[in-house]
Amino acid sequence: MAATIKPQTTPRQGCEFLNVKQLANRYGVHPATIHRWVKEGNFSKPIKLGENCTRWALSDVEAWEKSQREAC
């Protein structure tokens, strides 16, 4: 009998992703604002994981946050 592989339920460290709604909630803005920031070059670029699946790497988001704090 072949062993079944269970899907990963907890992301590995460094492999966490956020969707646009999670980002909008994180910053208290509308999801369209996140897309505008990306378009204007003021936010980290998303990663296209599939045709209808766009996510931002948490590590990229945290690096952007750090750069914003340092710019103040």
PDB file of N, CA and C in Angstrom:
ATOM      1  N   MET A   1       0.846  -1.177   0.000  1.00  0.00           N
ATOM      2  CA  MET A   1       0.000   0.000   0.000  1.00  0.00           C
ATOM      3  C   MET A   1       0.896   1.248   0.000  1.00  0.00           C
ATOM      4  N   ALA A   2       0.613   2.170  -0.883  1.00  0.00           N
ATOM      5  CA  ALA A   2       1.399   3.397  -0.991  1.00  0.00           C
ATOM      6  C   ALA A   2       1.036   4.360   0.128  1.00  0.00           C
ATOM      7  N   ALA A   3       2.041   5.039   0.642  1.00  0.00           N
ATOM      8  CA  ALA A   3       1.809   6.025   1.697  1.00  0.00           C
ATOM      9  C   ALA A   3       1.167   7.272   1.095  1.00  0.00           C
ATOM     10  N   THR A   4       0.212   7.808   1.797  1.00  0.00           N
ATOM     11  CA  THR A   4      -0.417   9.039   1.326  1.00  0.00           C
ATOM     12  C   THR A   4       0.324  10.227   1.897  1.00  0.00           C
ATOM     13  N   ILE A   5       0.458  11.237   1.109  1.00  0.00           N
ATOM     14  CA  ILE A   5       1.142  12.447   1.534  1.00  0.00           C
ATOM     15  C   ILE A   5       0.086  13.454   1.959  1.00  0.00           C
ATOM     16  N   LYS A   6       0.202  13.896   3.199  1.00  0.00           N
ATOM     17  CA  LYS A   6      -0.743  14.873   3.713  1.00  0.00           C
ATOM     18  C   LYS A   6      -0.297  16.270   3.316  1.00  0.00           C
ATOM     19  N   PRO A   7      -1.238  17.135   2.984  1.00  0.00           N
ATOM     20  CA  PRO A   7      -0.866  18.502   2.641  1.00  0.00           C
ATOM     21  C   PRO A   7      -0.300  19.229   3.854  1.00  0.00           C
ATOM     22  N   GLN A   8       0.592  20.153   3.573  1.00  0.00           N
ATOM     23  CA  GLN A   8       1.191  20.943   4.642  1.00  0.00           C
ATOM     24  C   GLN A   8       0.137  21.888   5.205  1.00  0.00           C
ATOM     25  N   THR A   9      -0.049  21.862   6.510  1.00  0.00           N
ATOM     26  CA  THR A   9      -1.062  22.714   7.126  1.00  0.00           C
ATOM     27  C   THR A   9      -0.467  23.962   7.754  1.00  0.00           C
ATOM     28  N   THR A  10       0.806  23.912   8.095  1.00  0.00           N
ATOM     29  CA  THR A  10       1.477  25.059   8.681  1.00  0.00           C
ATOM     30  C   THR A  10       2.618  25.469   7.763  1.00  0.00           C
ATOM     31  N   PRO A  11       2.645  26.736   7.329  1.00  0.00           N
ATOM     32  CA  PRO A  11       3.717  27.155   6.423  1.00  0.00           C
ATOM     33  C   PRO A  11       5.076  27.035   7.094  1.00  0.00           C
ATOM     34  N   ARG A  12       6.071  26.662   6.305  1.00  0.00           N
ATOM     35  CA  ARG A  12       7.440  26.644   6.814  1.00  0.00           C
ATOM     36  C   ARG A  12       7.909  28.074   6.998  1.00  0.00           C
ATOM     37  N   GLN A  13       8.809  28.259   7.925  1.00  0.00           N
ATOM     38  CA  GLN A  13       9.390  29.580   8.171  1.00  0.00           C
ATOM     39  C   GLN A  13       9.959  30.125   6.866  1.00  0.00           C
ATOM     40  N   GLY A  14       9.569  31.336   6.504  1.00  0.00           N
ATOM     41  CA  GLY A  14      10.045  31.958   5.276  1.00  0.00           C
ATOM     42  C   GLY A  14       9.185  31.660   4.060  1.00  0.00           C
ATOM     43  N   CYS A  15       8.160  30.832   4.225  1.00  0.00           N
ATOM     44  CA  CYS A  15       7.302  30.462   3.097  1.00  0.00           C
ATOM     45  C   CYS A  15       5.870  30.933   3.303  1.00  0.00           C
ATOM     46  N   GLU A  16       5.670  31.910   4.165  1.00  0.00           N
ATOM     47  CA  GLU A  16       4.321  32.400   4.415  1.00  0.00           C
ATOM     48  C   GLU A  16       3.935  33.410   3.339  1.00  0.00           C
ATOM     49  N   PHE A  17       2.669  33.374   2.934  1.00  0.00           N
ATOM     50  CA  PHE A  17       2.151  34.289   1.922  1.00  0.00           C
ATOM     51  C   PHE A  17       0.897  34.976   2.443  1.00  0.00           C
ATOM     52  N   LEU A  18       0.678  36.196   1.981  1.00  0.00           N
ATOM     53  CA  LEU A  18      -0.514  36.957   2.339  1.00  0.00           C
ATOM     54  C   LEU A  18      -1.270  37.316   1.067  1.00  0.00           C
ATOM     55  N   ASN A  19      -2.608  37.327   1.155  1.00  0.00           N
ATOM     56  CA  ASN A  19      -3.395  37.774   0.015  1.00  0.00           C
ATOM     57  C   ASN A  19      -3.707  39.267   0.177  1.00  0.00           C
ATOM     58  N   VAL A  20      -4.329  39.843  -0.805  1.00  0.00           N
ATOM     59  CA  VAL A  20      -4.559  41.290  -0.796  1.00  0.00           C
ATOM     60  C   VAL A  20      -5.482  41.706   0.345  1.00  0.00           C
ATOM     61  N   LYS A  21      -6.453  40.874   0.689  1.00  0.00           N
ATOM     62  CA  LYS A  21      -7.349  41.216   1.796  1.00  0.00           C
ATOM     63  C   LYS A  21      -6.598  41.232   3.119  1.00  0.00           C
ATOM     64  N   GLN A  22      -5.694  40.284   3.299  1.00  0.00           N
ATOM     65  CA  GLN A  22      -4.898  40.251   4.523  1.00  0.00           C
ATOM     66  C   GLN A  22      -3.995  41.481   4.613  1.00  0.00           C
ATOM     67  N   LEU A  23      -3.408  41.870   3.490  1.00  0.00           N
ATOM     68  CA  LEU A  23      -2.558  43.071   3.474  1.00  0.00           C
ATOM     69  C   LEU A  23      -3.374  44.318   3.757  1.00  0.00           C
ATOM     70  N   ALA A  24      -4.535  44.426   3.132  1.00  0.00           N
ATOM     71  CA  ALA A  24      -5.394  45.591   3.347  1.00  0.00           C
ATOM     72  C   ALA A  24      -5.779  45.689   4.821  1.00  0.00           C
ATOM     73  N   ASN A  25      -6.092  44.576   5.433  1.00  0.00           N
ATOM     74  CA  ASN A  25      -6.425  44.548   6.848  1.00  0.00           C
ATOM     75  C   ASN A  25      -5.210  44.925   7.699  1.00  0.00           C
ATOM     76  N   ARG A  26      -4.049  44.456   7.312  1.00  0.00           N
ATOM     77  CA  ARG A  26      -2.804  44.728   8.044  1.00  0.00           C
ATOM     78  C   ARG A  26      -2.529  46.231   8.113  1.00  0.00           C
ATOM     79  N   TYR A  27      -2.837  46.948   7.026  1.00  0.00           N
ATOM     80  CA  TYR A  27      -2.538  48.381   6.948  1.00  0.00           C
ATOM     81  C   TYR A  27      -3.763  49.274   7.101  1.00  0.00           C
ATOM     82  N   GLY A  28      -4.930  48.683   7.239  1.00  0.00           N
ATOM     83  CA  GLY A  28      -6.148  49.478   7.421  1.00  0.00           C
ATOM     84  C   GLY A  28      -6.535  50.268   6.181  1.00  0.00           C
ATOM     85  N   VAL A  29      -6.328  49.661   5.010  1.00  0.00           N
ATOM     86  CA  VAL A  29      -6.662  50.315   3.743  1.00  0.00           C
ATOM     87  C   VAL A  29      -7.545  49.390   2.917  1.00  0.00           C
ATOM     88  N   HIS A  30      -8.055  49.903   1.818  1.00  0.00           N
ATOM     89  CA  HIS A  30      -8.869  49.122   0.886  1.00  0.00           C
ATOM     90  C   HIS A  30      -7.936  48.268   0.019  1.00  0.00           C
ATOM     91  N   PRO A  31      -8.356  47.075  -0.386  1.00  0.00           N
ATOM     92  CA  PRO A  31      -7.516  46.250  -1.256  1.00  0.00           C
ATOM     93  C   PRO A  31      -7.048  46.977  -2.528  1.00  0.00           C
ATOM     94  N   ALA A  32      -7.878  47.865  -3.051  1.00  0.00           N
ATOM     95  CA  ALA A  32      -7.475  48.609  -4.249  1.00  0.00           C
ATOM     96  C   ALA A  32      -6.252  49.485  -3.971  1.00  0.00           C
ATOM     97  N   THR A  33      -6.104  49.929  -2.727  1.00  0.00           N
ATOM     98  CA  THR A  33      -4.952  50.744  -2.357  1.00  0.00           C
ATOM     99  C   THR A  33      -3.667  49.931  -2.474  1.00  0.00           C
ATOM    100  N   ILE A  34      -3.703  48.675  -2.074  1.00  0.00           N
ATOM    101  CA  ILE A  34      -2.526  47.805  -2.194  1.00  0.00           C
ATOM    102  C   ILE A  34      -2.123  47.691  -3.657  1.00  0.00           C
ATOM    103  N   HIS A  35      -3.105  47.449  -4.527  1.00  0.00           N
ATOM    104  CA  HIS A  35      -2.814  47.328  -5.965  1.00  0.00           C
ATOM    105  C   HIS A  35      -2.275  48.638  -6.528  1.00  0.00           C
ATOM    106  N   ARG A  36      -2.797  49.754  -6.051  1.00  0.00           N
ATOM    107  CA  ARG A  36      -2.311  51.060  -6.522  1.00  0.00           C
ATOM    108  C   ARG A  36      -0.868  51.269  -6.085  1.00  0.00           C
ATOM    109  N   TRP A  37      -0.563  50.932  -4.840  1.00  0.00           N
ATOM    110  CA  TRP A  37       0.809  51.069  -4.344  1.00  0.00           C
ATOM    111  C   TRP A  37       1.778  50.256  -5.202  1.00  0.00           C
ATOM    112  N   VAL A  38       1.376  49.030  -5.556  1.00  0.00           N
ATOM    113  CA  VAL A  38       2.228  48.175  -6.400  1.00  0.00           C
ATOM    114  C   VAL A  38       2.419  48.832  -7.763  1.00  0.00           C
ATOM    115  N   LYS A  39       1.316  49.289  -8.363  1.00  0.00           N
ATOM    116  CA  LYS A  39       1.371  49.914  -9.687  1.00  0.00           C
ATOM    117  C   LYS A  39       2.274  51.146  -9.685  1.00  0.00           C
ATOM    118  N   GLU A  40       2.239  51.906  -8.594  1.00  0.00           N
ATOM    119  CA  GLU A  40       3.053  53.118  -8.477  1.00  0.00           C
ATOM    120  C   GLU A  40       4.502  52.806  -8.080  1.00  0.00           C
ATOM    121  N   GLY A  41       4.792  51.558  -7.777  1.00  0.00           N
ATOM    122  CA  GLY A  41       6.142  51.176  -7.376  1.00  0.00           C
ATOM    123  C   GLY A  41       6.455  51.470  -5.927  1.00  0.00           C
ATOM    124  N   ASN A  42       5.404  51.664  -5.114  1.00  0.00           N
ATOM    125  CA  ASN A  42       5.591  52.006  -3.707  1.00  0.00           C
ATOM    126  C   ASN A  42       5.396  50.830  -2.755  1.00  0.00           C
ATOM    127  N   PHE A  43       5.265  49.630  -3.290  1.00  0.00           N
ATOM    128  CA  PHE A  43       5.041  48.453  -2.456  1.00  0.00           C
ATOM    129  C   PHE A  43       5.675  47.254  -3.134  1.00  0.00           C
ATOM    130  N   SER A  44       5.970  46.214  -2.357  1.00  0.00           N
ATOM    131  CA  SER A  44       6.598  45.024  -2.922  1.00  0.00           C
ATOM    132  C   SER A  44       5.687  44.370  -3.960  1.00  0.00           C
ATOM    133  N   LYS A  45       6.304  43.754  -4.954  1.00  0.00           N
ATOM    134  CA  LYS A  45       5.539  43.117  -6.029  1.00  0.00           C
ATOM    135  C   LYS A  45       4.993  41.773  -5.573  1.00  0.00           C
ATOM    136  N   PRO A  46       3.800  41.445  -6.032  1.00  0.00           N
ATOM    137  CA  PRO A  46       3.214  40.148  -5.661  1.00  0.00           C
ATOM    138  C   PRO A  46       3.829  39.011  -6.467  1.00  0.00           C
ATOM    139  N   ILE A  47       3.548  37.811  -6.009  1.00  0.00           N
ATOM    140  CA  ILE A  47       3.985  36.599  -6.686  1.00  0.00           C
ATOM    141  C   ILE A  47       2.746  35.927  -7.244  1.00  0.00           C
ATOM    142  N   LYS A  48       2.778  35.603  -8.515  1.00  0.00           N
ATOM    143  CA  LYS A  48       1.655  34.933  -9.169  1.00  0.00           C
ATOM    144  C   LYS A  48       1.845  33.427  -8.977  1.00  0.00           C
ATOM    145  N   LEU A  49       1.027  32.818  -8.122  1.00  0.00           N
ATOM    146  CA  LEU A  49       1.136  31.394  -7.840  1.00  0.00           C
ATOM    147  C   LEU A  49       0.267  30.556  -8.768  1.00  0.00           C
ATOM    148  N   GLY A  50      -0.646  31.175  -9.460  1.00  0.00           N
ATOM    149  CA  GLY A  50      -1.531  30.484 -10.381  1.00  0.00           C
ATOM    150  C   GLY A  50      -2.343  31.510 -11.141  1.00  0.00           C
ATOM    151  N   GLU A  51      -3.205  31.039 -12.010  1.00  0.00           N
ATOM    152  CA  GLU A  51      -3.998  31.945 -12.839  1.00  0.00           C
ATOM    153  C   GLU A  51      -4.823  32.915 -11.994  1.00  0.00           C
ATOM    154  N   ASN A  52      -5.408  32.428 -10.940  1.00  0.00           N
ATOM    155  CA  ASN A  52      -6.248  33.265 -10.070  1.00  0.00           C
ATOM    156  C   ASN A  52      -5.725  33.302  -8.639  1.00  0.00           C
ATOM    157  N   CYS A  53      -4.411  33.251  -8.502  1.00  0.00           N
ATOM    158  CA  CYS A  53      -3.813  33.201  -7.166  1.00  0.00           C
ATOM    159  C   CYS A  53      -2.594  34.117  -7.103  1.00  0.00           C
ATOM    160  N   THR A  54      -2.787  35.289  -6.539  1.00  0.00           N
ATOM    161  CA  THR A  54      -1.707  36.260  -6.373  1.00  0.00           C
ATOM    162  C   THR A  54      -1.475  36.457  -4.889  1.00  0.00           C
ATOM    163  N   ARG A  55      -0.234  36.351  -4.472  1.00  0.00           N
ATOM    164  CA  ARG A  55       0.100  36.493  -3.062  1.00  0.00           C
ATOM    165  C   ARG A  55       1.379  37.305  -2.912  1.00  0.00           C
ATOM    166  N   TRP A  56       1.581  37.810  -1.705  1.00  0.00           N
ATOM    167  CA  TRP A  56       2.801  38.526  -1.358  1.00  0.00           C
ATOM    168  C   TRP A  56       3.541  37.696  -0.333  1.00  0.00           C
ATOM    169  N   ALA A  57       4.836  37.532  -0.516  1.00  0.00           N
ATOM    170  CA  ALA A  57       5.652  36.814   0.460  1.00  0.00           C
ATOM    171  C   ALA A  57       5.750  37.670   1.720  1.00  0.00           C
ATOM    172  N   LEU A  58       5.486  37.064   2.859  1.00  0.00           N
ATOM    173  CA  LEU A  58       5.543  37.785   4.114  1.00  0.00           C
ATOM    174  C   LEU A  58       6.929  38.397   4.312  1.00  0.00           C
ATOM    175  N   SER A  59       7.969  37.693   3.917  1.00  0.00           N
ATOM    176  CA  SER A  59       9.332  38.219   4.070  1.00  0.00           C
ATOM    177  C   SER A  59       9.526  39.499   3.259  1.00  0.00           C
ATOM    178  N   ASP A  60       8.926  39.577   2.055  1.00  0.00           N
ATOM    179  CA  ASP A  60       9.008  40.797   1.238  1.00  0.00           C
ATOM    180  C   ASP A  60       8.242  41.940   1.893  1.00  0.00           C
ATOM    181  N   VAL A  61       7.082  41.625   2.436  1.00  0.00           N
ATOM    182  CA  VAL A  61       6.255  42.636   3.099  1.00  0.00           C
ATOM    183  C   VAL A  61       6.983  43.188   4.321  1.00  0.00           C
ATOM    184  N   GLU A  62       7.578  42.296   5.106  1.00  0.00           N
ATOM    185  CA  GLU A  62       8.300  42.732   6.297  1.00  0.00           C
ATOM    186  C   GLU A  62       9.525  43.570   5.926  1.00  0.00           C
ATOM    187  N   ALA A  63      10.204  43.225   4.824  1.00  0.00           N
ATOM    188  CA  ALA A  63      11.347  44.021   4.363  1.00  0.00           C
ATOM    189  C   ALA A  63      10.878  45.410   3.937  1.00  0.00           C
ATOM    190  N   TRP A  64       9.723  45.482   3.267  1.00  0.00           N
ATOM    191  CA  TRP A  64       9.159  46.782   2.868  1.00  0.00           C
ATOM    192  C   TRP A  64       8.825  47.611   4.099  1.00  0.00           C
ATOM    193  N   GLU A  65       8.213  46.974   5.101  1.00  0.00           N
ATOM    194  CA  GLU A  65       7.877  47.684   6.338  1.00  0.00           C
ATOM    195  C   GLU A  65       9.137  48.251   7.006  1.00  0.00           C
ATOM    196  N   LYS A  66      10.183  47.449   7.031  1.00  0.00           N
ATOM    197  CA  LYS A  66      11.445  47.899   7.636  1.00  0.00           C
ATOM    198  C   LYS A  66      11.994  49.106   6.876  1.00  0.00           C
ATOM    199  N   SER A  67      11.922  49.061   5.549  1.00  0.00           N
ATOM    200  CA  SER A  67      12.440  50.181   4.754  1.00  0.00           C
ATOM    201  C   SER A  67      11.606  51.453   5.001  1.00  0.00           C
ATOM    202  N   GLN A  68      10.324  51.290   5.244  1.00  0.00           N
ATOM    203  CA  GLN A  68       9.468  52.437   5.530  1.00  0.00           C
ATOM    204  C   GLN A  68       9.805  53.049   6.880  1.00  0.00           C
ATOM    205  N   ARG A  69      10.092  52.210   7.861  1.00  0.00           N
ATOM    206  CA  ARG A  69      10.471  52.713   9.186  1.00  0.00           C
ATOM    207  C   ARG A  69      11.803  53.444   9.112  1.00  0.00           C
ATOM    208  N   GLU A  70      12.744  52.917   8.330  1.00  0.00           N
ATOM    209  CA  GLU A  70      14.072  53.529   8.214  1.00  0.00           C
ATOM    210  C   GLU A  70      14.011  54.851   7.462  1.00  0.00           C
ATOM    211  N   ALA A  71      13.028  55.008   6.588  1.00  0.00           N
ATOM    212  CA  ALA A  71      12.889  56.241   5.795  1.00  0.00           C
ATOM    213  C   ALA A  71      12.338  57.394   6.620  1.00  0.00           C
ATOM    214  N   CYS A  72      11.754  57.103   7.772  1.00  0.00           N
ATOM    215  CA  CYS A  72      11.155  58.162   8.617  1.00  0.00           C
ATOM    216  C   CYS A  72      12.197  58.971   9.326  1.00  0.00           C
TER     217      CYS A  72
END
